[in-house]
Coordinates of C-alpha atoms and ligand atoms in Angstrom, one line a residue:
M1 CA 72.8 92.9 96.7
Q2 CA 74.2 94.5 93.6
S3 CA 76.5 92.7 91.1
H4 CA 80.0 93.9 90.5
E5 CA 79.1 95.1 87.0
Q6 CA 76.2 97.1 88.3
L7 CA 78.3 98.6 91.1
Q8 CA 81.1 99.5 88.7
T9 CA 78.6 101.3 86.5
V10 CA 77.1 103.2 89.4
A11 CA 80.5 104.1 90.8
R12 CA 81.6 105.6 87.4
E13 CA 78.2 107.4 87.1
T14 CA 78.7 108.8 90.7
L15 CA 82.0 110.4 89.7
R16 CA 80.6 111.8 86.5
K17 CA 77.6 113.2 88.3
N18 CA 79.8 114.9 90.8
D19 CA 82.2 116.2 88.2
R20 CA 82.3 119.9 87.8
G21 CA 84.6 120.0 84.8
G22 CA 88.0 119.5 86.4
Y23 CA 87.2 118.8 90.0
T24 CA 84.8 116.4 91.7
L25 CA 82.4 117.3 94.5
P26 CA 82.5 114.9 97.4
T27 CA 78.7 114.9 97.1
Q28 CA 76.2 117.4 95.9
G29 CA 74.6 119.9 98.3
L30 CA 76.5 118.9 101.5
Y31 CA 80.0 119.5 100.1
P32 CA 79.7 121.8 97.0
F33 CA 83.5 122.5 96.5
Q34 CA 86.8 120.6 95.9
W35 CA 88.1 119.0 99.1
N36 CA 91.8 118.2 99.5
W37 CA 92.2 114.6 100.5
D38 CA 88.9 113.7 98.8
A39 CA 90.5 114.8 95.5
G40 CA 93.4 112.5 95.9
I41 CA 91.2 109.4 96.7
T42 CA 88.8 110.4 93.9
A43 CA 91.6 110.7 91.4
L44 CA 92.4 107.0 92.0
G45 CA 88.8 106.1 91.0
W46 CA 89.0 108.2 87.8
M47 CA 92.3 106.6 87.0
T48 CA 90.6 103.2 86.5
F49 CA 88.5 104.4 83.6
D50 CA 89.5 107.9 82.6
P51 CA 93.2 108.6 83.3
A52 CA 93.2 112.1 81.7
R53 CA 90.4 113.1 84.1
A54 CA 92.4 111.7 87.0
W55 CA 95.4 113.9 86.3
R56 CA 93.1 116.8 85.7
E57 CA 91.7 116.5 89.3
Y58 CA 95.2 117.0 90.6
E59 CA 96.0 119.9 88.3
T60 CA 92.8 121.6 89.5
L61 CA 93.6 120.9 93.2
F62 CA 97.1 122.3 93.0
S63 CA 95.8 125.4 91.1
G64 CA 94.7 126.6 94.5
Q65 CA 98.1 126.1 96.2
W66 CA 99.5 129.2 97.9
G67 CA 102.8 130.4 96.6
P68 CA 105.5 132.9 97.6
D69 CA 103.3 135.9 96.6
H70 CA 100.4 135.0 98.9
F71 CA 100.0 136.6 102.3
G72 CA 103.7 137.5 102.7
G73 CA 105.0 134.2 101.4
A74 CA 105.5 132.4 104.7
N75 CA 102.9 129.8 103.6
D76 CA 104.5 128.9 100.3
G77 CA 103.4 125.4 99.5
F78 CA 100.2 125.4 101.6
L79 CA 97.4 123.4 100.1
A80 CA 94.0 124.1 101.5
Q81 CA 91.4 121.8 102.9
I82 CA 88.8 123.4 100.5
T83 CA 89.3 125.1 97.2
F84 CA 86.4 127.3 96.2
H85 CA 86.4 127.2 92.4
Q86 CA 82.8 128.4 92.3
D87 CA 80.4 130.0 94.7
S88 CA 77.7 128.0 96.4
D89 CA 75.4 128.9 99.3
T90 CA 74.7 125.4 100.5
Y91 CA 77.8 125.2 102.8
F92 CA 79.1 127.0 105.8
P93 CA 81.8 128.2 106.2
G94 CA 81.9 129.1 102.5
P95 CA 84.4 131.2 100.4
D96 CA 83.6 134.5 102.1
Q97 CA 84.3 133.2 105.7
W98 CA 88.1 132.5 105.7
G99 CA 89.6 135.9 105.0
T100 CA 91.1 134.8 101.7
D101 CA 89.1 137.2 99.4
S102 CA 92.4 138.6 97.9
L103 CA 93.2 135.2 96.2
A104 CA 92.4 134.6 92.6
I105 CA 91.0 131.2 93.6
R106 CA 89.7 131.5 97.2
T107 CA 90.5 128.7 99.6
S108 CA 90.0 127.8 103.3
S109 CA 93.0 128.6 105.5
I110 CA 93.6 125.2 106.9
S111 CA 95.0 122.1 105.3
Q112 CA 94.1 118.3 105.3
P113 CA 95.9 115.0 105.5
P114 CA 98.7 115.2 102.8
L115 CA 98.3 111.8 101.1
H116 CA 99.1 113.1 97.6
A117 CA 102.5 111.7 96.9
T118 CA 101.1 108.3 97.7
M119 CA 98.1 108.7 95.5
L120 CA 100.3 110.1 92.7
R121 CA 102.7 107.2 93.0
W122 CA 99.9 104.7 92.8
M123 CA 98.6 106.5 89.7
W124 CA 102.0 106.5 88.2
K125 CA 102.4 102.7 88.8
Q126 CA 99.0 102.1 87.2
A127 CA 100.0 104.1 84.1
V128 CA 103.3 102.3 83.8
R129 CA 101.6 98.9 84.2
T130 CA 98.9 99.7 81.7
S131 CA 101.4 100.8 79.0
E132 CA 103.5 97.7 79.6
R133 CA 100.5 95.4 79.2
D134 CA 99.3 97.1 76.0
K135 CA 101.9 99.0 74.0
T136 CA 99.2 101.0 72.2
L137 CA 98.5 102.6 75.5
A138 CA 102.0 104.1 75.8
P139 CA 100.6 107.6 75.5
Q140 CA 99.0 107.1 78.9
R141 CA 102.5 106.7 80.4
D142 CA 103.7 109.8 78.6
M143 CA 100.8 111.8 79.9
A144 CA 101.5 110.6 83.4
E145 CA 105.1 111.5 83.1
A146 CA 104.4 115.0 81.9
C147 CA 101.8 115.6 84.7
L148 CA 104.2 114.3 87.3
Q149 CA 107.0 116.5 86.1
D150 CA 104.7 119.5 86.6
L151 CA 103.2 118.2 90.0
L152 CA 106.3 116.9 91.8
P153 CA 107.8 120.4 92.6
K154 CA 104.4 121.4 94.0
V155 CA 104.1 118.3 96.1
I156 CA 107.6 118.8 97.4
A157 CA 106.7 122.4 98.3
H158 CA 103.6 121.1 100.1
H159 CA 105.6 118.7 102.2
R160 CA 108.1 121.5 103.0
W161 CA 105.2 123.6 104.2
W162 CA 104.1 120.9 106.6
Y163 CA 107.6 120.4 108.0
R164 CA 108.5 124.1 108.1
C165 CA 105.3 125.6 109.4
R166 CA 103.9 122.8 111.5
D167 CA 107.0 121.4 113.0
P168 CA 109.3 124.5 113.2
Q169 CA 111.4 122.9 116.0
G170 CA 112.1 119.8 113.9
T171 CA 110.7 117.3 116.4
G172 CA 109.6 114.9 113.7
L173 CA 105.9 115.3 114.7
V174 CA 103.9 117.9 112.8
V175 CA 100.9 119.6 114.5
N176 CA 97.5 120.7 113.3
I177 CA 95.7 123.8 114.4
H178 CA 92.1 122.9 113.7
P179 CA 90.2 119.6 114.0
W180 CA 89.0 119.9 110.4
E181 CA 92.6 119.7 109.3
T182 CA 92.7 116.1 110.4
G183 CA 89.8 115.2 108.1
M184 CA 88.4 113.3 111.1
D185 CA 86.5 116.4 112.1
N186 CA 84.6 115.4 115.2
S187 CA 86.7 112.6 116.6
P188 CA 86.5 112.0 120.4
A189 CA 90.3 112.4 120.4
W190 CA 89.8 116.2 119.9
D191 CA 87.4 116.6 122.9
D192 CA 90.1 117.4 125.3
P193 CA 92.2 119.9 123.2
Q194 CA 89.1 121.6 121.7
S195 CA 87.7 122.3 125.2
A196 CA 90.5 125.0 125.5
V197 CA 89.1 127.0 122.6
L198 CA 86.6 129.8 123.5
P199 CA 83.4 129.4 121.5
T200 CA 82.7 132.3 119.1
Q201 CA 80.1 134.8 120.0
R202 CA 79.5 135.9 116.5
P203 CA 76.3 134.8 114.7
Y204 CA 76.4 132.4 111.8
V205 CA 74.1 130.0 110.1
R206 CA 75.1 126.3 109.8
K207 CA 74.1 124.6 106.5
D208 CA 75.0 121.0 107.2
L209 CA 71.7 120.4 109.1
N210 CA 69.7 121.2 105.9
H211 CA 71.3 118.0 104.4
V212 CA 71.8 115.5 107.2
D213 CA 70.0 114.6 110.4
A214 CA 71.4 116.4 113.5
S215 CA 72.0 113.0 115.2
M216 CA 74.8 112.4 112.8
R217 CA 76.4 115.8 112.9
P218 CA 78.5 117.7 115.5
P219 CA 76.7 119.8 118.2
K220 CA 76.5 123.6 118.1
V221 CA 79.3 124.2 120.7
F222 CA 81.7 122.3 118.6
Y223 CA 80.9 124.5 115.6
D224 CA 81.2 127.6 117.7
R225 CA 84.8 126.5 118.5
M226 CA 85.6 125.7 114.9
V227 CA 84.5 129.1 113.8
S228 CA 86.6 130.7 116.5
L229 CA 89.7 128.8 115.3
M230 CA 89.0 129.8 111.7
D231 CA 88.7 133.5 112.8
F232 CA 91.9 133.2 114.9
N233 CA 93.8 132.1 111.8
S234 CA 92.8 135.1 109.7
A235 CA 93.3 137.5 112.7
C236 CA 96.9 136.3 112.7
G237 CA 97.2 137.2 108.9
F238 CA 97.9 133.4 108.5
D239 CA 101.4 134.0 109.9
P240 CA 102.5 130.4 110.6
K241 CA 104.9 131.5 113.4
R242 CA 102.3 133.3 115.3
I243 CA 99.7 130.6 114.8
F244 CA 102.1 127.9 116.0
A245 CA 103.0 129.9 119.1
E246 CA 99.5 131.3 120.0
C247 CA 96.8 129.0 118.6
P248 CA 94.7 127.7 121.5
Y249 CA 94.5 124.4 119.7
R250 CA 97.7 122.5 118.7
V251 CA 97.6 118.7 118.3
N252 CA 99.9 116.0 117.0
D253 CA 97.4 114.0 115.1
I254 CA 98.5 110.4 114.5
G255 CA 96.4 110.4 111.3
I256 CA 98.2 113.3 109.7
I257 CA 101.5 112.1 111.0
S258 CA 101.0 108.6 109.5
I259 CA 99.7 109.9 106.2
L260 CA 102.5 112.4 105.8
Q261 CA 105.1 109.8 106.7
R262 CA 103.8 107.4 104.0
S263 CA 103.5 110.3 101.5
S264 CA 107.1 111.3 102.2
I265 CA 108.3 107.8 101.7
D266 CA 106.5 107.7 98.3
L267 CA 107.8 111.2 97.5
V268 CA 111.4 110.0 98.1
A269 CA 110.8 107.1 95.6
L270 CA 109.2 109.5 93.0
C271 CA 112.0 112.0 93.4
Q272 CA 114.6 109.3 92.8
E273 CA 112.7 108.1 89.7
F274 CA 112.4 111.6 88.3
G275 CA 116.0 112.7 89.0
L276 CA 115.3 115.0 92.0
Q277 CA 118.0 113.5 94.2
D278 CA 118.4 116.5 96.5
S279 CA 114.7 116.6 97.4
A280 CA 114.8 112.8 97.9
T281 CA 117.6 113.2 100.4
E282 CA 115.8 116.1 102.1
M283 CA 112.5 114.1 102.5
Q284 CA 114.3 111.0 103.7
Q285 CA 115.7 113.0 106.6
H286 CA 112.2 114.0 107.7
V287 CA 111.1 110.4 107.4
D288 CA 114.0 109.2 109.6
R289 CA 113.2 111.7 112.2
T290 CA 109.5 110.9 112.4
Q291 CA 110.2 107.2 112.5
V292 CA 111.9 107.6 115.9
A293 CA 109.7 110.4 117.3
V294 CA 106.4 108.6 116.7
E295 CA 107.3 106.0 119.3
S296 CA 106.4 108.6 121.9
L297 CA 102.8 108.3 120.7
W298 CA 102.4 104.6 121.5
S299 CA 99.5 103.7 123.8
E300 CA 100.2 100.7 126.0
R301 CA 96.5 100.6 126.9
W302 CA 95.2 100.3 123.3
Q303 CA 98.2 98.7 121.7
Q304 CA 98.2 101.3 118.9
Y305 CA 99.6 104.8 118.2
V306 CA 97.4 107.7 119.4
S307 CA 97.5 111.5 119.2
R308 CA 98.9 114.1 121.6
N309 CA 97.8 117.5 122.8
A310 CA 100.9 119.5 121.8
R311 CA 100.0 122.4 124.1
T312 CA 99.9 120.4 127.3
G313 CA 102.0 117.3 126.2
A314 CA 99.2 115.0 127.3
L315 CA 98.7 111.8 125.3
L316 CA 95.1 111.7 123.9
D317 CA 94.6 108.1 124.7
V318 CA 91.6 107.4 122.5
P319 CA 91.5 104.4 120.2
T320 CA 90.6 105.8 116.7
S321 CA 91.2 104.3 113.3
A322 CA 93.8 107.1 112.6
G323 CA 96.2 105.1 114.9
L324 CA 95.8 101.9 112.8
M325 CA 97.6 103.3 109.8
A326 CA 100.9 102.2 111.3
A327 CA 101.7 99.5 108.7
Y328 CA 100.7 102.0 105.9
A329 CA 103.2 104.5 107.4
G330 CA 105.9 101.8 107.9
F331 CA 106.2 102.5 111.6
Q332 CA 108.1 100.1 113.9
K333 CA 105.0 98.4 115.3
D334 CA 102.5 97.6 112.5
C335 CA 99.5 97.1 114.8
A336 CA 98.2 94.1 112.9
D337 CA 97.1 92.2 116.0
T338 CA 95.2 95.3 117.2
V339 CA 93.4 95.6 113.8
D340 CA 92.5 91.9 114.1
S341 CA 90.9 92.5 117.5
W342 CA 88.9 95.5 116.1
L343 CA 87.6 93.4 113.3
D344 CA 86.4 90.8 115.7
E345 CA 84.4 93.4 117.6
T346 CA 82.3 94.7 114.7
L347 CA 80.8 93.1 111.6
Y348 CA 81.5 95.6 108.8
G349 CA 85.1 96.7 108.8
I350 CA 87.0 99.2 110.9
P351 CA 84.9 101.9 112.7
S352 CA 86.4 105.4 113.1
T353 CA 86.4 104.9 116.9
R354 CA 86.9 101.5 118.6
S355 CA 83.5 100.0 119.5
T356 CA 84.5 99.1 123.0
Y357 CA 85.5 102.7 123.8
I358 CA 83.2 104.6 126.1
G359 CA 82.9 107.5 123.6
F360 CA 81.9 105.3 120.7
E361 CA 78.8 106.6 118.9
P362 CA 77.8 104.5 115.8
L363 CA 75.9 107.3 114.0
R364 CA 77.9 110.5 114.8
Y365 CA 80.5 112.0 112.7
W366 CA 83.9 110.3 113.2
R367 CA 82.8 108.9 116.6
G368 CA 82.1 105.4 115.3
P369 CA 80.9 105.2 111.6
I370 CA 83.1 103.5 109.0
W371 CA 84.8 105.5 106.3
Q372 CA 85.8 103.3 103.3
H373 CA 88.8 105.2 102.3
I374 CA 90.3 104.7 105.7
N375 CA 89.7 101.0 105.5
M376 CA 91.5 101.1 102.2
L377 CA 94.6 102.9 103.5
I378 CA 94.8 100.6 106.5
A379 CA 94.3 97.5 104.4
V380 CA 96.8 98.5 101.7
G381 CA 99.3 99.3 104.4
L382 CA 98.9 95.9 106.0
A383 CA 99.2 94.1 102.6
D384 CA 102.4 96.0 101.9
Q385 CA 103.8 94.7 105.1
G386 CA 102.9 91.1 104.3
H387 CA 99.6 90.8 106.3
V388 CA 97.7 89.8 103.2
E389 CA 94.9 87.8 104.8
L390 CA 94.1 90.5 107.3
A391 CA 94.1 93.1 104.5
D392 CA 91.7 90.9 102.5
R393 CA 89.4 90.5 105.5
I394 CA 89.0 94.3 105.5
R395 CA 88.5 94.4 101.8
V396 CA 85.8 91.7 101.9
D397 CA 84.0 93.5 104.8
S398 CA 84.0 96.7 102.7
E399 CA 82.8 94.9 99.6
I400 CA 79.8 93.4 101.4
L401 CA 78.8 96.8 102.7
L402 CA 79.1 98.5 99.4
R403 CA 77.2 95.8 97.5
Q404 CA 74.4 96.0 100.1
Q405 CA 74.2 99.7 100.6
G406 CA 75.8 101.6 97.6
F407 CA 78.1 104.6 98.0
H408 CA 77.4 106.6 101.1
E409 CA 79.6 109.0 103.0
Y410 CA 80.0 106.6 105.9
Y411 CA 78.3 103.5 107.5
D412 CA 76.9 102.4 110.9
P413 CA 79.3 99.7 112.1
T414 CA 76.6 98.0 114.2
N415 CA 74.2 97.3 111.3
G416 CA 76.0 98.4 108.1
R417 CA 73.4 101.1 107.2
G418 CA 74.7 103.8 104.8
L419 CA 74.7 107.3 106.4
G420 CA 75.5 110.9 105.8
G421 CA 75.7 112.2 102.2
G422 CA 74.7 109.9 99.3
E423 CA 76.3 109.3 96.0
F424 CA 79.7 109.9 97.6
S425 CA 82.7 110.3 95.4
W426 CA 85.6 108.9 97.5
T427 CA 83.5 105.9 98.5
A428 CA 82.8 105.2 94.8
A429 CA 86.4 105.7 93.9
T430 CA 87.5 103.3 96.7
Y431 CA 85.3 100.7 95.1
L432 CA 86.8 101.2 91.7
Y433 CA 90.4 101.3 92.8
W434 CA 90.5 98.8 95.6
I435 CA 87.4 96.5 95.8
E436 CA 86.2 95.9 92.2
P437 CA 87.5 92.3 91.3
N438 CA 89.4 93.5 88.2
A439 CA 90.9 96.5 90.0
S440 CA 94.6 96.2 89.1
R441 CA 96.2 97.9 92.0
Ligands
GLC1 C1 83.9 116.1 106.1 C2 85.0 115.1 106.5 C3 86.3 115.3 105.7 C4 86.0 115.3 104.2 C5 84.8 116.3 103.9 C6 84.4 116.1 102.4 O1 84.2 117.4 106.4 O2 85.2 115.1 107.9 O3 87.2 114.4 106.0 O4 87.1 115.7 103.6 O5 83.7 116.0 104.7 O6 84.1 114.8 102.2

């Protein structure tokens, strides 16, 4: 069992080791580029000991954002799942696979859960608190203010992209067009919708199996379908209208919907604070619409929100941790009792798929293992809604795991063993921002 001091040192070293001068790798080898939602969580970690570096992570991430001049402009505001600042041959599909060679900074052509306004608001609060506590640190607040003034219009554009391109009919529920967009790549919730995708016939070489045992990674047929969806996207010239209409995969993911909802709520608050009243009003309208629409994703069986196959209209009645971010999103039902039951069923926090579900697999990607940043989002959301004890139970479970095992990509919920990539950035950041006893969130 490592002490908090040791763990804090290792967490900081982990971020420094993975630092590529402006962006942080999730881990070396397995993920050699900048990932979208990893960057947001990782910035929280940097914020606890090097605020300038935290803001830099965000500048670098948004340097890859698509604008009005990219691919006809219809994707203005798009922020990619992966930004390829440098080449690497340890990952598939790498920079040459997505059809984005014409970009100055190449990116993938799908997005990831848009948690940024929330992360930025938390960073802003931290900067304000620090400068109030110690007046000599006032420049930190000035830096934060200047960075936010630059970033806010970009984040607003990003939210507009989600609502405009992924919910063109204004239903209040955005869709995603690739399982990797959800960040929960291989969740059993996608088994039904992805079975409609024709596997690619083109040859390619996977690289993930060079880093991690096959028992923990998705099977070949899943990859064949992922490649097929990636190629479909570029064959459409990234035209969002065509993709929305014709993509063989279209899902209302409760994870993205919850994270976007919370982010829009935080964006409203930031816009109000920074004098952007019109954008605040615009985002509030989206929040109000989603608040009502999300009730159609309630599962009586599992007593939580779930996802839906937007092509067939069928509810994907699978209990995953994505549906437990209800308190975080401020939805009508906060799911606290359901979270409580999940915690009774496993020893080490919240698994990605409920352990009593028939498709639960403790080792395989997003089919059972625990991801710490998800625990953090669920717990912070519960605490915000007044479920302080329950939130602390999740935090303590996570603390035990990290003190025993260090900073892995994910953990086996049946025995706590650390799995996947090692020296993992967002796990270390989660420790620094949320678990470390002096963390001032
Ligand atoms: C995997 C995860 C995804 C994450 C990425 C980098 O693809 O499923 O959520 O962003 O790794 O950590």
